[in-house]
């Protein structure tokens, strides 16, 4: 715990860090997390590649937890560290799955601590903090790093000593290599597949699960690769996802909620998992309805339209600028009419039926739209851009 530092080398115990120190540190966290991430990935390129793969979100969560929990425990020494503990153990497990020692991970922890200490010194000068307080901070920080390393060692040894589960460990490592994509030579994937008696398929379908994944592994088909660790459990199913595979998952994961990615070539497995996880996010935000099983293939247009929200907002700002000055009610009525016209190209009478208004009202609105948008409505590319924006707004009304 960083709240109380261990005895110093001269035998006199250093006092606890004052809780107010957390208030000084907390504003530094976002930029400090970013700085540590840049320095660690520069020193350890392997971690840089991982941050571009399907495990990126989980890794970032772990890094943020490692840093923020230190500050939380300064403010409140009894603050929970359960998620941080599990993420550290998972980092250790991952190093074991990849067949590495803990040297790189321990080096990354210590590098992060040095960067944090460097930042704390700048903060100390800014607030004129005493040398004794800064020494206490350094002592508590490196004690905290020892704690992180011990937790990661637990996860590492858990994998390395589980002889009976060696095949499962190798197959999880195989799954990691497949999802890592192009940085990993295909020969390495093929060699590990041969060692685990797993036939390399031409196509695969990835499945994202909502944690916790309470699964009966014995009921999974023998060719299914699985990583059930939180926060992002997932499965790889060779070939397309059919009714037989659905029955298998229903039996192995009763009551679970999961999303089925698109079937893709083996080399593109990470894309299938990324889309499946994105659908889970859209379910969590209420854009896609929840169900025990949701297939990405049923929501491909939604995935595409909402794939880059910031860019969509820029496009909406450009294409809908002509109506930005109107009142909200008038703008909504006009855009509803414009969307109906772009989608159907119907007559005024037909649009009136769709919108439940008189045909004359439709004609008036269309004349207004033509005067406001001008040449935009006669340019095919601009019409298409407007239709994209309006379709996205109907999917996510508050996204623009």
JSON list of N, CA and C in Angstrom, two decimals, residues 174-234:
[
{"chain": "A", "resi": 174, "resn": "UNK", "atom": "N", "xyz": [-1.48, -19.77, -29.23]},
{"chain": "A", "resi": 174, "resn": "UNK", "atom": "CA", "xyz": [-1.76, -19.84, -30.66]},
{"chain": "A", "resi": 174, "resn": "UNK", "atom": "C", "xyz": [-2.82, -18.80, -31.04]},
{"chain": "A", "resi": 175, "resn": "UNK", "atom": "N", "xyz": [-3.86, -18.70, -30.22]},
{"chain": "A", "resi": 175, "resn": "UNK", "atom": "CA", "xyz": [-4.90, -17.71, -30.49]},
{"chain": "A", "resi": 175, "resn": "UNK", "atom": "C", "xyz": [-4.31, -16.30, -30.46]},
{"chain": "A", "resi": 176, "resn": "UNK", "atom": "N", "xyz": [-3.44, -16.01, -29.50]},
{"chain": "A", "resi": 176, "resn": "UNK", "atom": "CA", "xyz": [-2.81, -14.70, -29.42]},
{"chain": "A", "resi": 176, "resn": "UNK", "atom": "C", "xyz": [-1.99, -14.41, -30.68]},
{"chain": "A", "resi": 177, "resn": "UNK", "atom": "N", "xyz": [-1.25, -15.42, -31.14]},
{"chain": "A", "resi": 177, "resn": "UNK", "atom": "CA", "xyz": [-0.42, -15.22, -32.33]},
{"chain": "A", "resi": 177, "resn": "UNK", "atom": "C", "xyz": [-1.28, -14.95, -33.56]},
{"chain": "A", "resi": 178, "resn": "UNK", "atom": "N", "xyz": [-2.38, -15.69, -33.70]},
{"chain": "A", "resi": 178, "resn": "UNK", "atom": "CA", "xyz": [-3.28, -15.49, -34.85]},
{"chain": "A", "resi": 178, "resn": "UNK", "atom": "C", "xyz": [-3.83, -14.07, -34.84]},
{"chain": "A", "resi": 179, "resn": "UNK", "atom": "N", "xyz": [-4.25, -13.61, -33.66]},
{"chain": "A", "resi": 179, "resn": "UNK", "atom": "CA", "xyz": [-4.85, -12.28, -33.57]},
{"chain": "A", "resi": 179, "resn": "UNK", "atom": "C", "xyz": [-3.82, -11.16, -33.68]},
{"chain": "A", "resi": 180, "resn": "UNK", "atom": "N", "xyz": [-2.56, -11.48, -33.44]},
{"chain": "A", "resi": 180, "resn": "UNK", "atom": "CA", "xyz": [-1.52, -10.46, -33.59]},
{"chain": "A", "resi": 180, "resn": "UNK", "atom": "C", "xyz": [-1.32, -10.07, -35.04]},
{"chain": "A", "resi": 181, "resn": "UNK", "atom": "N", "xyz": [-1.69, -10.96, -35.97]},
{"chain": "A", "resi": 181, "resn": "UNK", "atom": "CA", "xyz": [-1.65, -10.63, -37.39]},
{"chain": "A", "resi": 181, "resn": "UNK", "atom": "C", "xyz": [-0.26, -10.60, -37.97]},
{"chain": "A", "resi": 182, "resn": "UNK", "atom": "N", "xyz": [-0.01, -9.63, -38.86]},
{"chain": "A", "resi": 182, "resn": "UNK", "atom": "CA", "xyz": [1.19, -9.61, -39.70]},
{"chain": "A", "resi": 182, "resn": "UNK", "atom": "C", "xyz": [2.52, -9.54, -38.96]},
{"chain": "A", "resi": 183, "resn": "UNK", "atom": "N", "xyz": [2.62, -8.94, -37.74]},
{"chain": "A", "resi": 183, "resn": "UNK", "atom": "CA", "xyz": [3.95, -8.95, -37.11]},
{"chain": "A", "resi": 183, "resn": "UNK", "atom": "C", "xyz": [4.48, -10.36, -36.83]},
{"chain": "A", "resi": 184, "resn": "UNK", "atom": "N", "xyz": [3.58, -11.34, -36.73]},
{"chain": "A", "resi": 184, "resn": "UNK", "atom": "CA", "xyz": [3.99, -12.70, -36.41]},
{"chain": "A", "resi": 184, "resn": "UNK", "atom": "C", "xyz": [4.15, -13.50, -37.70]},
{"chain": "A", "resi": 185, "resn": "UNK", "atom": "N", "xyz": [5.32, -14.10, -37.93]},
{"chain": "A", "resi": 185, "resn": "UNK", "atom": "CA", "xyz": [5.50, -14.91, -39.15]},
{"chain": "A", "resi": 185, "resn": "UNK", "atom": "C", "xyz": [4.49, -16.05, -39.20]},
{"chain": "A", "resi": 186, "resn": "UNK", "atom": "N", "xyz": [3.97, -16.32, -40.39]},
{"chain": "A", "resi": 186, "resn": "UNK", "atom": "CA", "xyz": [3.01, -17.41, -40.54]},
{"chain": "A", "resi": 186, "resn": "UNK", "atom": "C", "xyz": [3.63, -18.74, -40.15]},
{"chain": "A", "resi": 187, "resn": "UNK", "atom": "N", "xyz": [4.96, -18.85, -40.34]},
{"chain": "A", "resi": 187, "resn": "UNK", "atom": "CA", "xyz": [5.63, -20.11, -39.97]},
{"chain": "A", "resi": 187, "resn": "UNK", "atom": "C", "xyz": [5.52, -20.37, -38.48]},
{"chain": "A", "resi": 188, "resn": "UNK", "atom": "N", "xyz": [5.57, -19.29, -37.67]},
{"chain": "A", "resi": 188, "resn": "UNK", "atom": "CA", "xyz": [5.46, -19.47, -36.21]},
{"chain": "A", "resi": 188, "resn": "UNK", "atom": "C", "xyz": [4.06, -19.95, -35.84]},
{"chain": "A", "resi": 189, "resn": "UNK", "atom": "N", "xyz": [3.04, -19.42, -36.51]},
{"chain": "A", "resi": 189, "resn": "UNK", "atom": "CA", "xyz": [1.67, -19.86, -36.27]},
{"chain": "A", "resi": 189, "resn": "UNK", "atom": "C", "xyz": [1.51, -21.32, -36.68]},
{"chain": "A", "resi": 190, "resn": "UNK", "atom": "N", "xyz": [2.03, -21.66, -37.85]},
{"chain": "A", "resi": 190, "resn": "UNK", "atom": "CA", "xyz": [1.90, -23.03, -38.35]},
{"chain": "A", "resi": 190, "resn": "UNK", "atom": "C", "xyz": [2.63, -24.03, -37.44]},
{"chain": "A", "resi": 191, "resn": "UNK", "atom": "N", "xyz": [3.80, -23.63, -36.92]},
{"chain": "A", "resi": 191, "resn": "UNK", "atom": "CA", "xyz": [4.56, -24.53, -36.04]},
{"chain": "A", "resi": 191, "resn": "UNK", "atom": "C", "xyz": [3.81, -24.79, -34.74]},
{"chain": "A", "resi": 192, "resn": "UNK", "atom": "N", "xyz": [3.24, -23.74, -34.14]},
{"chain": "A", "resi": 192, "resn": "UNK", "atom": "CA", "xyz": [2.51, -23.93, -32.89]},
{"chain": "A", "resi": 192, "resn": "UNK", "atom": "C", "xyz": [1.22, -24.69, -33.14]},
{"chain": "A", "resi": 193, "resn": "UNK", "atom": "N", "xyz": [0.58, -24.46, -34.29]},
{"chain": "A", "resi": 193, "resn": "UNK", "atom": "CA", "xyz": [-0.63, -25.21, -34.62]},
{"chain": "A", "resi": 193, "resn": "UNK", "atom": "C", "xyz": [-0.32, -26.70, -34.73]},
{"chain": "A", "resi": 194, "resn": "UNK", "atom": "N", "xyz": [0.83, -27.03, -35.32]},
{"chain": "A", "resi": 194, "resn": "UNK", "atom": "CA", "xyz": [1.22, -28.44, -35.43]},
{"chain": "A", "resi": 194, "resn": "UNK", "atom": "C", "xyz": [1.48, -29.04, -34.06]},
{"chain": "A", "resi": 195, "resn": "UNK", "atom": "N", "xyz": [2.14, -28.28, -33.17]},
{"chain": "A", "resi": 195, "resn": "UNK", "atom": "CA", "xyz": [2.44, -28.79, -31.83]},
{"chain": "A", "resi": 195, "resn": "UNK", "atom": "C", "xyz": [1.16, -29.07, -31.04]},
{"chain": "A", "resi": 196, "resn": "UNK", "atom": "N", "xyz": [0.12, -28.31, -31.31]},
{"chain": "A", "resi": 196, "resn": "UNK", "atom": "CA", "xyz": [-1.13, -28.45, -30.55]},
{"chain": "A", "resi": 196, "resn": "UNK", "atom": "C", "xyz": [-2.17, -29.28, -31.30]},
{"chain": "A", "resi": 197, "resn": "UNK", "atom": "N", "xyz": [-1.75, -29.87, -32.44]},
{"chain": "A", "resi": 197, "resn": "UNK", "atom": "CA", "xyz": [-2.66, -30.70, -33.24]},
{"chain": "A", "resi": 197, "resn": "UNK", "atom": "C", "xyz": [-3.90, -29.91, -33.69]},
{"chain": "A", "resi": 198, "resn": "UNK", "atom": "N", "xyz": [-3.68, -28.66, -34.07]},
{"chain": "A", "resi": 198, "resn": "UNK", "atom": "CA", "xyz": [-4.78, -27.81, -34.51]},
{"chain": "A", "resi": 198, "resn": "UNK", "atom": "C", "xyz": [-4.60, -27.51, -35.99]},
{"chain": "A", "resi": 199, "resn": "UNK", "atom": "N", "xyz": [-5.58, -27.87, -36.81]},
{"chain": "A", "resi": 199, "resn": "UNK", "atom": "CA", "xyz": [-5.48, -27.68, -38.25]},
{"chain": "A", "resi": 199, "resn": "UNK", "atom": "C", "xyz": [-5.76, -26.23, -38.61]},
{"chain": "A", "resi": 200, "resn": "UNK", "atom": "N", "xyz": [-4.82, -25.61, -39.33]},
{"chain": "A", "resi": 200, "resn": "UNK", "atom": "CA", "xyz": [-5.02, -24.23, -39.73]},
{"chain": "A", "resi": 200, "resn": "UNK", "atom": "C", "xyz": [-6.16, -24.13, -40.74]},
{"chain": "A", "resi": 201, "resn": "UNK", "atom": "N", "xyz": [-7.23, -23.39, -40.43]},
{"chain": "A", "resi": 201, "resn": "UNK", "atom": "CA", "xyz": [-8.35, -23.26, -41.36]},
{"chain": "A", "resi": 201, "resn": "UNK", "atom": "C", "xyz": [-8.14, -22.11, -42.34]},
{"chain": "A", "resi": 202, "resn": "UNK", "atom": "N", "xyz": [-8.84, -22.16, -43.44]},
{"chain": "A", "resi": 202, "resn": "UNK", "atom": "CA", "xyz": [-8.77, -21.06, -44.39]},
{"chain": "A", "resi": 202, "resn": "UNK", "atom": "C", "xyz": [-9.53, -19.84, -43.89]},
{"chain": "A", "resi": 203, "resn": "UNK", "atom": "N", "xyz": [-10.65, -20.10, -43.20]},
{"chain": "A", "resi": 203, "resn": "UNK", "atom": "CA", "xyz": [-11.47, -19.01, -42.68]},
{"chain": "A", "resi": 203, "resn": "UNK", "atom": "C", "xyz": [-11.77, -19.25, -41.19]},
{"chain": "A", "resi": 204, "resn": "UNK", "atom": "N", "xyz": [-12.06, -18.14, -40.49]},
{"chain": "A", "resi": 204, "resn": "UNK", "atom": "CA", "xyz": [-12.41, -18.24, -39.07]},
{"chain": "A", "resi": 204, "resn": "UNK", "atom": "C", "xyz": [-13.52, -17.24, -38.75]},
{"chain": "A", "resi": 205, "resn": "UNK", "atom": "N", "xyz": [-14.22, -17.50, -37.66]},
{"chain": "A", "resi": 205, "resn": "UNK", "atom": "CA", "xyz": [-15.23, -16.58, -37.14]},
{"chain": "A", "resi": 205, "resn": "UNK", "atom": "C", "xyz": [-14.91, -16.34, -35.67]},
{"chain": "A", "resi": 206, "resn": "UNK", "atom": "N", "xyz": [-14.77, -15.08, -35.29]},
{"chain": "A", "resi": 206, "resn": "UNK", "atom": "CA", "xyz": [-14.46, -14.74, -33.90]},
{"chain": "A", "resi": 206, "resn": "UNK", "atom": "C", "xyz": [-15.75, -14.41, -33.15]},
{"chain": "A", "resi": 207, "resn": "UNK", "atom": "N", "xyz": [-15.76, -14.74, -31.87]},
{"chain": "A", "resi": 207, "resn": "UNK", "atom": "CA", "xyz": [-16.92, -14.51, -31.01]},
{"chain": "A", "resi": 207, "resn": "UNK", "atom": "C", "xyz": [-16.48, -13.70, -29.80]},
{"chain": "A", "resi": 208, "resn": "UNK", "atom": "N", "xyz": [-17.15, -12.60, -29.53]},
{"chain": "A", "resi": 208, "resn": "UNK", "atom": "CA", "xyz": [-16.87, -11.78, -28.35]},
{"chain": "A", "resi": 208, "resn": "UNK", "atom": "C", "xyz": [-17.93, -12.07, -27.28]},
{"chain": "A", "resi": 209, "resn": "UNK", "atom": "N", "xyz": [-17.48, -12.26, -26.05]},
{"chain": "A", "resi": 209, "resn": "UNK", "atom": "CA", "xyz": [-18.37, -12.58, -24.94]},
{"chain": "A", "resi": 209, "resn": "UNK", "atom": "C", "xyz": [-18.41, -11.43, -23.95]},
{"chain": "A", "resi": 210, "resn": "UNK", "atom": "N", "xyz": [-19.56, -11.25, -23.32]},
{"chain": "A", "resi": 210, "resn": "UNK", "atom": "CA", "xyz": [-19.65, -10.26, -22.24]},
{"chain": "A", "resi": 210, "resn": "UNK", "atom": "C", "xyz": [-19.19, -10.94, -20.95]},
{"chain": "A", "resi": 211, "resn": "UNK", "atom": "N", "xyz": [-18.18, -10.36, -20.26]},
{"chain": "A", "resi": 211, "resn": "UNK", "atom": "CA", "xyz": [-17.70, -10.99, -19.02]},
{"chain": "A", "resi": 211, "resn": "UNK", "atom": "C", "xyz": [-18.72, -10.86, -17.90]},
{"chain": "A", "resi": 212, "resn": "UNK", "atom": "N", "xyz": [-18.64, -11.77, -16.91]},
{"chain": "A", "resi": 212, "resn": "UNK", "atom": "CA", "xyz": [-17.73, -12.92, -16.84]},
{"chain": "A", "resi": 212, "resn": "UNK", "atom": "C", "xyz": [-18.21, -14.06, -17.73]},
{"chain": "A", "resi": 213, "resn": "UNK", "atom": "N", "xyz": [-17.27, -14.77, -18.34]},
{"chain": "A", "resi": 213, "resn": "UNK", "atom": "CA", "xyz": [-17.61, -15.86, -19.25]},
{"chain": "A", "resi": 213, "resn": "UNK", "atom": "C", "xyz": [-17.69, -17.17, -18.49]},
{"chain": "A", "resi": 214, "resn": "UNK", "atom": "N", "xyz": [-18.87, -17.50, -18.01]},
{"chain": "A", "resi": 214, "resn": "UNK", "atom": "CA", "xyz": [-19.08, -18.75, -17.27]},
{"chain": "A", "resi": 214, "resn": "UNK", "atom": "C", "xyz": [-19.33, -19.87, -18.27]},
{"chain": "A", "resi": 215, "resn": "UNK", "atom": "N", "xyz": [-18.25, -20.55, -18.64]},
{"chain": "A", "resi": 215, "resn": "UNK", "atom": "CA", "xyz": [-18.32, -21.49, -19.76]},
{"chain": "A", "resi": 215, "resn": "UNK", "atom": "C", "xyz": [-17.95, -22.89, -19.30]},
{"chain": "A", "resi": 216, "resn": "UNK", "atom": "N", "xyz": [-18.63, -23.88, -19.89]},
{"chain": "A", "resi": 216, "resn": "UNK", "atom": "CA", "xyz": [-18.28, -25.28, -19.68]},
{"chain": "A", "resi": 216, "resn": "UNK", "atom": "C", "xyz": [-17.36, -25.69, -20.84]},
{"chain": "A", "resi": 217, "resn": "UNK", "atom": "N", "xyz": [-16.05, -25.59, -20.61]},
{"chain": "A", "resi": 217, "resn": "UNK", "atom": "CA", "xyz": [-15.08, -25.77, -21.69]},
{"chain": "A", "resi": 217, "resn": "UNK", "atom": "C", "xyz": [-15.19, -27.15, -22.33]},
{"chain": "A", "resi": 218, "resn": "UNK", "atom": "N", "xyz": [-15.59, -28.15, -21.55]},
{"chain": "A", "resi": 218, "resn": "UNK", "atom": "CA", "xyz": [-15.69, -29.51, -22.10]},
{"chain": "A", "resi": 218, "resn": "UNK", "atom": "C", "xyz": [-16.73, -29.61, -23.20]},
{"chain": "A", "resi": 219, "resn": "UNK", "atom": "N", "xyz": [-17.68, -28.67, -23.24]},
{"chain": "A", "resi": 219, "resn": "UNK", "atom": "CA", "xyz": [-18.74, -28.70, -24.25]},
{"chain": "A", "resi": 219, "resn": "UNK", "atom": "C", "xyz": [-18.37, -27.94, -25.52]},
{"chain": "A", "resi": 220, "resn": "UNK", "atom": "N", "xyz": [-17.23, -27.27, -25.50]},
{"chain": "A", "resi": 220, "resn": "UNK", "atom": "CA", "xyz": [-16.77, -26.61, -26.72]},
{"chain": "A", "resi": 220, "resn": "UNK", "atom": "C", "xyz": [-16.21, -27.64, -27.69]},
{"chain": "A", "resi": 221, "resn": "UNK", "atom": "N", "xyz": [-16.42, -27.40, -28.98]},
{"chain": "A", "resi": 221, "resn": "UNK", "atom": "CA", "xyz": [-15.80, -28.27, -29.98]},
{"chain": "A", "resi": 221, "resn": "UNK", "atom": "C", "xyz": [-14.29, -28.24, -29.81]},
{"chain": "A", "resi": 222, "resn": "UNK", "atom": "N", "xyz": [-13.63, -29.34, -30.13]},
{"chain": "A", "resi": 222, "resn": "UNK", "atom": "CA", "xyz": [-12.20, -29.46, -29.88]},
{"chain": "A", "resi": 222, "resn": "UNK", "atom": "C", "xyz": [-11.38, -28.49, -30.72]},
{"chain": "A", "resi": 223, "resn": "UNK", "atom": "N", "xyz": [-11.95, -28.01, -31.83]},
{"chain": "A", "resi": 223, "resn": "UNK", "atom": "CA", "xyz": [-11.18, -27.11, -32.69]},
{"chain": "A", "resi": 223, "resn": "UNK", "atom": "C", "xyz": [-11.39, -25.64, -32.34]},
{"chain": "A", "resi": 224, "resn": "UNK", "atom": "N", "xyz": [-12.15, -25.34, -31.30]},
{"chain": "A", "resi": 224, "resn": "UNK", "atom": "CA", "xyz": [-12.39, -23.95, -30.90]},
{"chain": "A", "resi": 224, "resn": "UNK", "atom": "C", "xyz": [-11.26, -23.48, -29.99]},
{"chain": "A", "resi": 225, "resn": "UNK", "atom": "N", "xyz": [-10.68, -22.33, -30.32]},
{"chain": "A", "resi": 225, "resn": "UNK", "atom": "CA", "xyz": [-9.67, -21.71, -29.47]},
{"chain": "A", "resi": 225, "resn": "UNK", "atom": "C", "xyz": [-10.35, -20.67, -28.58]},
{"chain": "A", "resi": 226, "resn": "UNK", "atom": "N", "xyz": [-9.94, -20.61, -27.32]},
{"chain": "A", "resi": 226, "resn": "UNK", "atom": "CA", "xyz": [-10.64, -19.74, -26.38]},
{"chain": "A", "resi": 226, "resn": "UNK", "atom": "C", "xyz": [-9.67, -19.01, -25.46]},
{"chain": "A", "resi": 227, "resn": "UNK", "atom": "N", "xyz": [-9.99, -17.75, -25.18]},
{"chain": "A", "resi": 227, "resn": "UNK", "atom": "CA", "xyz": [-9.34, -16.98, -24.11]},
{"chain": "A", "resi": 227, "resn": "UNK", "atom": "C", "xyz": [-10.47, -16.35, -23.32]},
{"chain": "A", "resi": 228, "resn": "UNK", "atom": "N", "xyz": [-10.72, -16.85, -22.13]},
{"chain": "A", "resi": 228, "resn": "UNK", "atom": "CA", "xyz": [-11.88, -16.45, -21.34]},
{"chain": "A", "resi": 228, "resn": "UNK", "atom": "C", "xyz": [-11.53, -15.46, -20.24]},
{"chain": "A", "resi": 229, "resn": "UNK", "atom": "N", "xyz": [-10.30, -14.94, -20.26]},
{"chain": "A", "resi": 229, "resn": "UNK", "atom": "CA", "xyz": [-9.90, -13.99, -19.23]},
{"chain": "A", "resi": 229, "resn": "UNK", "atom": "C", "xyz": [-10.59, -12.65, -19.43]},
{"chain": "A", "resi": 230, "resn": "UNK", "atom": "N", "xyz": [-10.94, -12.02, -18.32]},
{"chain": "A", "resi": 230, "resn": "UNK", "atom": "CA", "xyz": [-11.54, -10.70, -18.40]},
{"chain": "A", "resi": 230, "resn": "UNK", "atom": "C", "xyz": [-10.45, -9.67, -18.70]},
{"chain": "A", "resi": 231, "resn": "UNK", "atom": "N", "xyz": [-10.78, -8.48, -19.24]},
{"chain": "A", "resi": 231, "resn": "UNK", "atom": "CA", "xyz": [-12.14, -7.98, -19.41]},
{"chain": "A", "resi": 231, "resn": "UNK", "atom": "C", "xyz": [-12.76, -8.27, -20.77]},
{"chain": "A", "resi": 232, "resn": "UNK", "atom": "N", "xyz": [-12.07, -8.99, -21.67]},
{"chain": "A", "resi": 232, "resn": "UNK", "atom": "CA", "xyz": [-12.59, -9.19, -23.02]},
{"chain": "A", "resi": 232, "resn": "UNK", "atom": "C", "xyz": [-12.46, -10.65, -23.46]},
{"chain": "A", "resi": 233, "resn": "UNK", "atom": "N", "xyz": [-13.24, -11.56, -22.89]},
{"chain": "A", "resi": 233, "resn": "UNK", "atom": "CA", "xyz": [-13.17, -12.96, -23.30]},
{"chain": "A", "resi": 233, "resn": "UNK", "atom": "C", "xyz": [-13.63, -13.15, -24.74]},
{"chain": "A", "resi": 234, "resn": "UNK", "atom": "N", "xyz": [-13.07, -14.13, -25.42]},
{"chain": "A", "resi": 234, "resn": "UNK", "atom": "CA", "xyz": [-13.41, -14.34, -26.81]},
{"chain": "A", "resi": 234, "resn": "UNK", "atom": "C", "xyz": [-13.07, -15.77, -27.25]}
]
